[in-house]
C-alpha cells in the first residue's frame, strides 16, 4: 500500500442529548476524521478522544497536533505491506493512542478494500451478528433513569450500563434493579472513587451487577487489585488498559475479571487484537466500549466486536441514539433483539457520506506524496 495522500478533518456534530459521566457533560462533539488514500482507495478512521482531557489525557486539539506534526509527515509517501506495519512507524510516539488509532484504522479500511474483503474478516473476526448494550448517562433523579432504562429495554438492548459517581450511585442502581430484577446491569464510575471508598463500593454487591467498570483512578491498576479482592462483583477495567502489557499486568495482579476494549484507547486495531488475545489466553471476557462515535468509529467498533473473545454485550448501539443524521449510509441499526448484523461488503461496510462530511467540516489538513505539504510548519527533528 502506497500512502499517496492523507486528509485530516475536524467535524462538529451535536449529540441528540447531553451525556453526563463522572468527569463532565458532553454534547457538542469535535471529531477528527482521517482519510488515507492508498493505491486509489480511500480508507477512513475516527479519532475517538473527547474535547477535554478528562477521560484520558488526549483532546481533539492534541490529536490534531500529533497527527499533523508527527504522524502524517512521517507516514506520507511510505509503502506498507499491511496495516499492522503502521505500528512500527509510530513506535517512537509515547501515549497519544487515540491519535495513532485514528490513522491506523483508516489504513486497515484501505487494506480491506484493496483485498476486497470485509474489514471484520481481515481482522480475523468470525461473528456475523454482535450483541448490543447501552451506556446511560447520569440523571438527576432515579425515576428519570428508570424511565430511560425502560425505553432501552423495549428497544431490545441486551445490557444496561449506568454511569455513576459519588452521590449518584446506590439509590439510582437500586431503583433500576428493583424495577428490573432480571436484566444484565452494570455500572461505570470513570475513575470517580478511591480505594478508601471500598466499604461504600461493596454495597454494589447487593445488586447482582455484571460488572463494576473502572471504579478507581486510571493509573492505579494495583489499587484495583486491592479492591477486587474485597468485592464480589467483577471489576472491569477501561481507562487503565492502554495496551496489551497493561492488560497482562492487570490480569496477573487480579485487578479485574473483565476488560473493555476501546480501539482508540489502546492505539488501534493491531493493539486491540493483542489485548483480545491476551484476555483470551487467560479466560478474561472482553467487550467493545464506545466513545460516542460518529458512524465511522462505530463501524470500526462493529468490525472489532466480531473477534471470538467478545462474548459480552458491548456499548455499540444504533446511530439514531446519538445523532439526528449520521455520516455513514446505511446508518447503524439495531434489530428488535438488540443485535447488529455485521456488513458483509469489502472495507468498513458502510459508505461515508462525503457531502455531509464536507458540510460538517470546520478545518482540514492535507498531505500528498512527493509534493509540498499543506501545513507550512517545519517537520519535527529526527525525521
Ligand atoms: O467510559 O465507556 C466510557 C463515553 C465517553 C467517555 C467514556 C465512556 C463513554 C461511554 C459511552 O460510556 C458509550 C457509548 O459510546 O455509547
Ligand atoms: Mg468506561
PDB file of N, CA, C and O and ligand atoms in Angstrom, residues 161 163 188 190 213 238-239 260 262, ligand 2:
ATOM      1  N   UNK A 161     -25.920  -0.271  31.047  1.00  0.00           N
ATOM      2  CA  UNK A 161     -24.816   0.212  31.889  1.00  0.00           C
ATOM      3  C   UNK A 161     -25.187   1.604  32.389  1.00  0.00           C
ATOM      4  O   UNK A 161     -25.589   2.464  31.609  1.00  0.00           O
ATOM      5  N   UNK A 163     -24.005   5.038  34.301  1.00  0.00           N
ATOM      6  CA  UNK A 163     -22.872   5.845  34.761  1.00  0.00           C
ATOM      7  C   UNK A 163     -23.149   6.232  36.215  1.00  0.00           C
ATOM      8  O   UNK A 163     -24.285   6.603  36.557  1.00  0.00           O
ATOM      9  N   UNK A 188     -20.581   2.117  35.628  1.00  0.00           N
ATOM     10  CA  UNK A 188     -19.283   2.641  35.182  1.00  0.00           C
ATOM     11  C   UNK A 188     -19.014   3.959  35.912  1.00  0.00           C
ATOM     12  O   UNK A 188     -19.770   4.915  35.781  1.00  0.00           O
ATOM     13  N   UNK A 190     -15.985   5.688  35.764  1.00  0.00           N
ATOM     14  CA  UNK A 190     -14.960   6.541  35.137  1.00  0.00           C
ATOM     15  C   UNK A 190     -14.011   7.150  36.169  1.00  0.00           C
ATOM     16  O   UNK A 190     -13.794   8.372  36.193  1.00  0.00           O
ATOM     17  N   UNK A 213     -17.372  -1.025  36.387  1.00  0.00           N
ATOM     18  CA  UNK A 213     -16.326  -0.583  35.450  1.00  0.00           C
ATOM     19  C   UNK A 213     -15.532   0.587  36.028  1.00  0.00           C
ATOM     20  O   UNK A 213     -16.099   1.574  36.492  1.00  0.00           O
ATOM     21  N   UNK A 238     -11.340  -0.133  32.150  1.00  0.00           N
ATOM     22  CA  UNK A 238     -11.467   0.631  30.902  1.00  0.00           C
ATOM     23  C   UNK A 238     -10.232   1.537  30.805  1.00  0.00           C
ATOM     24  O   UNK A 238      -9.206   1.149  30.230  1.00  0.00           O
ATOM     25  N   UNK A 239     -10.282   2.709  31.454  1.00  0.00           N
ATOM     26  CA  UNK A 239      -9.214   3.713  31.336  1.00  0.00           C
ATOM     27  C   UNK A 239      -7.811   3.162  31.638  1.00  0.00           C
ATOM     28  O   UNK A 239      -6.821   3.633  31.070  1.00  0.00           O
ATOM     29  N   UNK A 260     -12.749  -4.064  29.052  1.00  0.00           N
ATOM     30  CA  UNK A 260     -13.462  -3.368  27.975  1.00  0.00           C
ATOM     31  C   UNK A 260     -12.386  -2.907  26.999  1.00  0.00           C
ATOM     32  O   UNK A 260     -11.399  -2.295  27.387  1.00  0.00           O
ATOM     33  N   UNK A 262     -11.371  -0.583  23.917  1.00  0.00           N
ATOM     34  CA  UNK A 262     -11.725   0.549  23.056  1.00  0.00           C
ATOM     35  C   UNK A 262     -10.583   0.731  22.092  1.00  0.00           C
ATOM     36  O   UNK A 262      -9.419   0.888  22.511  1.00  0.00           O
TER      37      UNK A 262
HETATM   38 MG1  LIG B   2     -15.974   3.183  30.744  1.00  0.00          MG
END
